Coordinates of C-alpha atoms in Angstrom, one line a residue:
X1 CA 22.4 -15.1 21.4
X2 CA 24.7 -15.5 23.8
X3 CA 25.3 -17.9 26.7
X4 CA 25.8 -17.3 30.2
X5 CA 28.4 -17.3 32.7
X6 CA 28.7 -17.3 36.3
X7 CA 26.2 -20.1 36.9
X8 CA 23.7 -18.7 34.0
X9 CA 23.0 -15.6 35.9
X10 CA 23.3 -13.4 33.0
X11 CA 24.3 -13.4 29.2
X12 CA 27.9 -13.3 28.3
X13 CA 29.1 -9.6 27.3
X14 CA 31.7 -7.6 25.5
X15 CA 33.5 -6.7 28.5
X16 CA 33.3 -10.5 29.6
X17 CA 35.1 -11.3 26.3
X18 CA 37.9 -8.5 26.6
X19 CA 38.8 -9.3 30.1
X20 CA 38.9 -13.0 29.1
X21 CA 41.4 -12.4 25.8
X22 CA 43.2 -9.5 27.7
X23 CA 42.2 -6.7 25.6
X24 CA 40.6 -3.2 25.8
X25 CA 36.9 -3.4 25.9
X26 CA 37.4 -0.7 22.9
X27 CA 39.9 -3.0 21.2
X28 CA 37.2 -6.1 21.9
X29 CA 34.5 -4.1 19.9
X30 CA 36.8 -3.2 17.2
X31 CA 37.4 -7.1 16.5
X32 CA 33.7 -7.1 15.5
X33 CA 32.7 -3.9 14.3
X34 CA 36.1 -3.0 12.4
X35 CA 38.3 -6.1 12.5
X36 CA 40.6 -4.7 9.2
X37 CA 42.3 -2.3 12.5
X38 CA 43.1 -4.6 14.7
X39 CA 46.4 -7.2 14.5
X40 CA 45.5 -10.8 13.6
X41 CA 46.8 -12.1 16.4
X42 CA 44.4 -10.0 18.6
X43 CA 41.9 -10.6 16.3
X44 CA 42.2 -14.5 16.9
X45 CA 42.4 -13.8 20.6
X46 CA 39.3 -12.2 20.8
X47 CA 37.3 -14.5 18.6
X48 CA 38.5 -17.5 20.3
X49 CA 37.5 -16.0 24.0
X50 CA 34.3 -15.4 22.1
X51 CA 33.8 -18.9 20.6
X52 CA 34.7 -20.6 24.0
X53 CA 32.0 -18.6 25.8
X54 CA 29.3 -18.8 23.3
X55 CA 29.3 -14.9 21.9
X56 CA 28.4 -14.2 18.8
X57 CA 28.7 -10.3 18.7
X58 CA 27.3 -7.2 20.0
X59 CA 23.3 -6.8 19.0
X60 CA 23.0 -5.6 16.3
X61 CA 19.6 -3.5 17.3
X62 CA 21.8 -2.0 20.2
X63 CA 24.5 -0.8 18.0
X64 CA 21.9 0.7 15.2
X65 CA 19.8 2.6 17.9
X66 CA 23.0 4.1 19.6
X67 CA 23.9 5.2 16.0
X68 CA 20.2 7.0 15.9
X69 CA 19.8 5.6 12.7
X70 CA 18.3 2.1 11.5
X71 CA 18.5 2.4 7.3
X72 CA 15.3 0.8 7.1
X73 CA 11.4 1.7 6.5
X74 CA 8.5 0.2 7.4
X75 CA 5.6 0.2 4.9
X76 CA 2.3 -0.5 7.1
X77 CA -1.3 -1.1 6.6
X78 CA -4.0 -2.6 8.2
X79 CA -4.7 -5.2 5.4
X80 CA -3.8 -8.4 6.0
X81 CA 0.3 -9.3 5.5
X82 CA -0.8 -11.2 2.4
X83 CA -2.4 -7.9 1.1
X84 CA 1.5 -6.7 -0.4
X85 CA 1.8 -10.1 -2.1
X86 CA -1.8 -11.0 -3.4
X87 CA -2.8 -7.5 -4.6
X88 CA -1.5 -6.0 -7.9
X89 CA -1.3 -2.4 -7.0
X90 CA 0.1 -3.5 -4.0
X91 CA 2.5 -5.5 -5.6
X92 CA 3.9 -2.5 -8.2
X93 CA 3.7 -0.3 -5.4
X94 CA 6.0 -2.3 -3.6
X95 CA 8.7 -2.5 -6.3
X96 CA 9.1 1.1 -6.5
X97 CA 9.6 1.4 -2.8
X98 CA 12.3 -1.5 -3.2
X99 CA 14.3 -0.1 -6.2
X100 CA 14.6 3.3 -4.1
X101 CA 15.9 1.2 -0.9
X102 CA 18.0 -0.8 -3.2
X103 CA 19.7 2.4 -4.4
X104 CA 20.9 3.5 -0.8
X105 CA 21.0 -0.3 1.1
X106 CA 18.1 0.7 2.9
X107 CA 15.9 -2.7 4.2
X108 CA 12.2 -2.7 4.2
X109 CA 10.2 -4.0 7.2
X110 CA 6.1 -5.1 6.5
X111 CA 4.2 -4.3 9.2
X112 CA 0.7 -5.5 9.7
X113 CA -1.8 -7.2 11.9
X114 CA -5.3 -8.7 12.4
X115 CA -6.8 -6.5 14.9
X116 CA -5.9 -2.9 16.4
X117 CA -4.1 -4.4 19.5
X118 CA -1.3 -6.3 17.2
X119 CA -1.3 -3.4 14.7
X120 CA -0.2 -0.8 17.9
X121 CA 2.1 -3.4 19.0
X122 CA 3.7 -3.8 15.6
X123 CA 4.2 -0.1 15.0
X124 CA 5.6 0.6 18.1
X125 CA 8.1 -2.1 18.0
X126 CA 9.4 -2.0 14.3
X127 CA 12.7 -1.2 14.1
X128 CA 12.7 1.8 11.2
X129 CA 13.7 4.9 10.7
X130 CA 10.4 5.8 9.2
X131 CA 7.0 4.7 7.4
X132 CA 5.0 4.3 4.3
X133 CA 1.4 3.8 5.1
X134 CA -0.8 2.1 3.2
X135 CA -4.3 3.9 3.8
X136 CA -6.6 1.5 2.7
X137 CA -9.1 0.7 5.5
X138 CA -8.3 1.8 8.6
X139 CA -6.3 5.1 7.7
X140 CA -6.9 7.2 10.7
X141 CA -6.0 4.9 13.5
X142 CA -3.0 3.7 11.1
X143 CA -1.9 7.9 11.2
X144 CA -2.6 7.8 14.9
X145 CA -0.3 4.9 15.9
X146 CA 2.5 6.2 13.8
X147 CA 2.3 9.8 14.8
X148 CA 2.9 8.4 18.5
X149 CA 6.1 7.1 17.4
X150 CA 7.3 10.3 16.6
X151 CA 9.1 9.5 13.5
X152 CA 8.9 10.7 9.9
X153 CA 5.8 9.0 7.7
X154 CA 3.7 9.3 4.4
X155 CA 0.7 8.2 3.4
X156 CA 0.1 6.9 0.0
X157 CA -3.1 8.9 -0.5
X158 CA -5.3 6.1 -1.2
X159 CA -8.4 8.1 0.4
X160 CA -7.3 9.8 3.7
X161 CA -7.0 13.3 3.8
X162 CA -5.1 15.3 6.2
X163 CA -3.2 18.4 5.3
X164 CA -1.1 17.7 8.3
X165 CA 0.5 14.3 7.0
X166 CA 2.8 13.9 3.7
X167 CA 0.9 12.1 1.5
X168 CA 1.6 11.4 -2.4
X169 CA -1.4 10.1 -4.6
X170 CA -3.0 11.2 -7.9
X171 CA -5.9 13.5 -9.5
X172 CA -8.8 10.6 -8.8
X173 CA -11.4 13.6 -10.3
X174 CA -9.6 13.6 -13.5
X175 CA -8.9 9.9 -13.8
X176 CA -12.4 9.3 -13.4
X177 CA -13.6 11.7 -15.2
X178 CA -11.5 10.3 -18.3
X179 CA -12.7 6.8 -17.5
X180 CA -16.1 8.0 -17.7
X181 CA -16.2 9.8 -20.4
X182 CA -14.6 7.4 -22.8
X183 CA -17.5 4.8 -22.1
X184 CA -20.2 7.5 -22.9
X185 CA -18.4 8.7 -26.0
X186 CA -18.3 5.4 -26.9
X187 CA -22.2 5.4 -26.7
X188 CA -23.0 3.8 -23.3
X189 CA -25.7 5.4 -21.2
X190 CA -26.4 2.5 -18.6
X191 CA -23.7 2.7 -16.5
X192 CA -23.0 0.6 -12.6
X193 CA -19.7 1.8 -10.6
X194 CA -17.9 -0.8 -8.3
X195 CA -16.6 1.3 -5.6
X196 CA -13.7 0.7 -2.9
X197 CA -14.6 1.4 0.4
X198 CA -16.3 4.8 1.3
X199 CA -15.7 4.1 5.5
X200 CA -14.9 1.3 7.3
X201 CA -16.6 -2.1 7.8
X202 CA -19.4 -1.9 5.2
X203 CA -20.4 -3.0 1.9
X204 CA -23.4 -3.0 -0.4
X205 CA -25.4 -0.1 -2.3
X206 CA -24.8 3.3 -0.9
X207 CA -27.0 6.2 -0.3
X208 CA -26.3 9.7 -1.2
X209 CA -25.4 10.3 2.5
X210 CA -22.8 7.5 2.6
X211 CA -21.1 9.5 -0.2
X212 CA -21.4 12.6 1.3
X213 CA -20.0 11.6 4.5
X214 CA -17.5 9.1 2.7
X215 CA -14.0 8.7 5.3
X216 CA -12.0 7.9 2.3
X217 CA -11.8 11.0 0.0
X218 CA -9.7 9.1 -2.9
X219 CA -13.1 6.9 -3.2
X220 CA -15.5 10.2 -3.1
X221 CA -13.6 11.9 -5.4
X222 CA -13.5 8.7 -8.1
X223 CA -17.3 8.9 -7.8
X224 CA -17.3 12.9 -8.7
X225 CA -15.3 12.3 -11.2
X226 CA -17.5 9.7 -12.9
X227 CA -20.7 11.4 -11.9
X228 CA -19.3 14.7 -13.6
X229 CA -18.6 13.1 -17.1
X230 CA -21.6 11.0 -17.0
X231 CA -24.0 14.2 -16.3
X232 CA -22.3 16.1 -19.3
X233 CA -23.5 13.2 -21.4
X234 CA -27.5 13.6 -20.0
X235 CA -26.9 10.5 -17.8
X236 CA -29.1 10.7 -14.4
X237 CA -26.5 9.8 -12.2
X238 CA -29.2 9.2 -9.3
X239 CA -30.1 6.4 -11.0
X240 CA -26.4 4.9 -11.7
X241 CA -26.1 2.0 -8.8
X242 CA -22.9 2.6 -6.5
X243 CA -21.9 -0.4 -5.1
X244 CA -19.1 -0.3 -2.3
X245 CA -16.8 -3.5 -1.8
X246 CA -14.0 -4.3 0.3
X247 CA -11.7 -4.5 -2.8
X248 CA -11.5 -8.4 -2.4
X249 CA -13.4 -11.2 -4.8
X250 CA -16.1 -11.8 -2.3
X251 CA -17.5 -8.1 -2.2
X252 CA -16.5 -7.6 -5.8
X253 CA -18.5 -10.7 -6.6
X254 CA -21.4 -9.5 -4.5
X255 CA -22.0 -6.5 -6.4
X256 CA -22.0 -7.9 -9.8
X257 CA -24.9 -10.2 -8.4
X258 CA -26.8 -7.3 -7.1
X259 CA -25.9 -4.8 -9.9
X260 CA -26.8 -7.5 -12.9
X261 CA -30.2 -8.6 -10.5
X262 CA -31.5 -5.2 -12.1
X263 CA -34.4 -5.6 -14.9
X264 CA -31.8 -2.9 -16.9
X265 CA -28.5 -3.8 -15.9
X266 CA -25.6 -1.8 -17.2
X267 CA -23.8 -2.0 -20.1
X268 CA -20.7 -0.5 -18.9
X269 CA -19.1 -0.6 -15.2
X270 CA -16.7 1.9 -14.1
X271 CA -14.8 -0.2 -11.5
X272 CA -12.4 2.0 -8.6
X273 CA -9.3 -0.6 -9.3
X274 CA -8.1 -3.2 -11.8
X275 CA -8.2 -5.7 -9.4
X276 CA -12.4 -5.4 -9.6
X277 CA -12.3 -4.7 -12.9
X278 CA -10.5 -7.8 -13.8
X279 CA -12.7 -10.4 -11.1
X280 CA -15.8 -9.0 -13.2
X281 CA -14.3 -9.8 -16.1
X282 CA -14.0 -13.4 -15.4
X283 CA -17.2 -13.2 -13.4
X284 CA -19.5 -11.7 -16.5
X285 CA -17.5 -14.6 -18.7
X286 CA -18.6 -17.6 -16.0
X287 CA -22.2 -16.3 -16.8
X288 CA -21.7 -16.0 -20.7
X289 CA -21.6 -12.6 -20.9
X290 CA -19.1 -10.8 -23.4
X291 CA -16.7 -8.3 -22.7
X292 CA -17.0 -5.6 -24.5
X293 CA -19.5 -6.7 -26.6
X294 CA -22.3 -7.4 -24.0
X295 CA -20.3 -5.1 -21.3
X296 CA -17.9 -2.7 -21.4
X297 CA -15.6 -2.7 -18.3
X298 CA -12.9 0.5 -17.5
X299 CA -10.6 -0.1 -14.4
X300 CA -8.4 2.2 -12.4
X301 CA -4.7 1.7 -11.4
X302 CA -3.0 0.7 -14.8
X303 CA -1.4 -2.7 -12.7
X304 CA 0.5 -5.1 -14.8
X305 CA -1.8 -8.1 -14.7
X306 CA -4.0 -5.7 -16.4
X307 CA -2.7 -5.7 -20.2
X308 CA -2.5 -9.5 -19.7
X309 CA -5.8 -10.5 -18.8
X310 CA -8.6 -11.6 -21.3
X311 CA -9.6 -9.6 -22.7
X312 CA -6.9 -6.7 -22.1
X313 CA -8.1 -4.3 -19.6
X314 CA -9.0 -0.4 -20.2
X315 CA -7.8 1.6 -17.2
X316 CA -6.8 4.7 -16.0
X317 CA -3.1 4.0 -15.4
X318 CA -1.4 6.2 -12.2
X319 CA 2.4 5.7 -11.8
X320 CA 2.0 3.4 -9.2
X321 CA 5.9 2.8 -9.0
X322 CA 7.0 5.9 -9.1
X323 CA 4.6 6.9 -6.2
X324 CA 6.6 4.5 -4.5
X325 CA 9.8 5.6 -5.4
X326 CA 9.1 8.8 -4.1
X327 CA 7.4 7.9 -0.8
X328 CA 10.4 5.9 0.2
X329 CA 12.5 9.0 -0.7
X330 CA 10.4 11.1 1.3
X331 CA 11.3 8.9 4.5
X332 CA 15.2 8.2 3.3
X333 CA 15.6 11.6 3.0
X334 CA 13.6 13.2 5.4
X335 CA 13.9 16.9 6.4
X336 CA 10.9 17.5 8.6
X337 CA 9.0 18.9 5.8
X338 CA 5.2 17.8 4.9
X339 CA 5.1 17.3 1.4
X340 CA 1.8 16.5 -0.3
X341 CA 2.2 15.4 -3.9
X342 CA -0.1 14.8 -6.5
X343 CA 0.9 12.9 -9.6
X344 CA -0.9 12.5 -13.1
X345 CA -2.9 9.7 -14.7
X346 CA -3.3 8.8 -18.6
X347 CA -6.3 6.7 -19.9
X348 CA -5.0 3.4 -21.7
X349 CA -7.8 2.2 -23.9
X350 CA -7.6 -1.5 -24.5
X351 CA -9.7 -4.3 -25.4
X352 CA -12.4 -4.8 -22.3
X353 CA -14.0 -1.1 -23.8
X354 CA -16.3 -0.9 -26.7
X355 CA -20.0 0.3 -28.1
X356 CA -22.6 -1.0 -26.3
X357 CA -24.9 -3.6 -27.7
X358 CA -27.1 -3.0 -30.2
X359 CA -30.0 -4.2 -28.2
X360 CA -29.3 -2.0 -25.2

């Protein structure tokens, strides 16, 4: 940031500028931080000395750290950095976080890494006042690393369950129940579930044991809600295929290939995210299966893109942007209290869900 003096042995400091300009250290500091209280003649002399010596001004990091507040929030995930821009849920959440930060003039730092070592470094070195955690995969480790910083943090409750952690989420059981009940009332009895991760680093058809030992309780709770509703309509949930994905295109397509290879493929798909549901619509269309005439689909999230796909997606809408706003305010207004909030959801019925085909 600054050049060096005395044979390039050390960087130029504010004290050097003050000495060269013939003013006190405090006056030189005011020229850069509160110039309006310094006489113009003195300001010009100090700035001329700074320019001649290659000094750009005090290190803002040092000033912020001395003040004890950076006025910035870190948003952290173990997903690749592109997740914040590619995933419709993440984009909507970031819009809510940004709105709350804009209202107070706070900044945002995105924290991500391709491996645990880099993630640990990024969490430790982030210049922020606190963190919002996207606990999707690697949630336990993300919480552990953030605790080590001893800064306030809040988890967006996408499946991580720890009563000692501030978290904001939705009633996953109630939301999933709404989706399954809607399809069952339309007459569907053959179902399949495209699931979010139950734990890290695995995809495929899941066993009852994996469901029982799920690390991500948000995923488990959505499945509980689905199965509660389906059981009331006489559906044998033990025969409902549940395919665990990474909520991405590759694993979702693999799940669809597996599910529709069955001798009795489903007439209805319950997708635990809108992203998976929209991928499923495209996959089915490419194979000549119409939605909802051949297969009905209901997603979960309520992202803006869901209303724009063809056909528009029925979904369980959660207040994504509001969750983001509340998470940001939890950090900006932190008072040391652990806060856990559960917000409501609603079923939004669009054109992707209808009665099963008459031949089913």
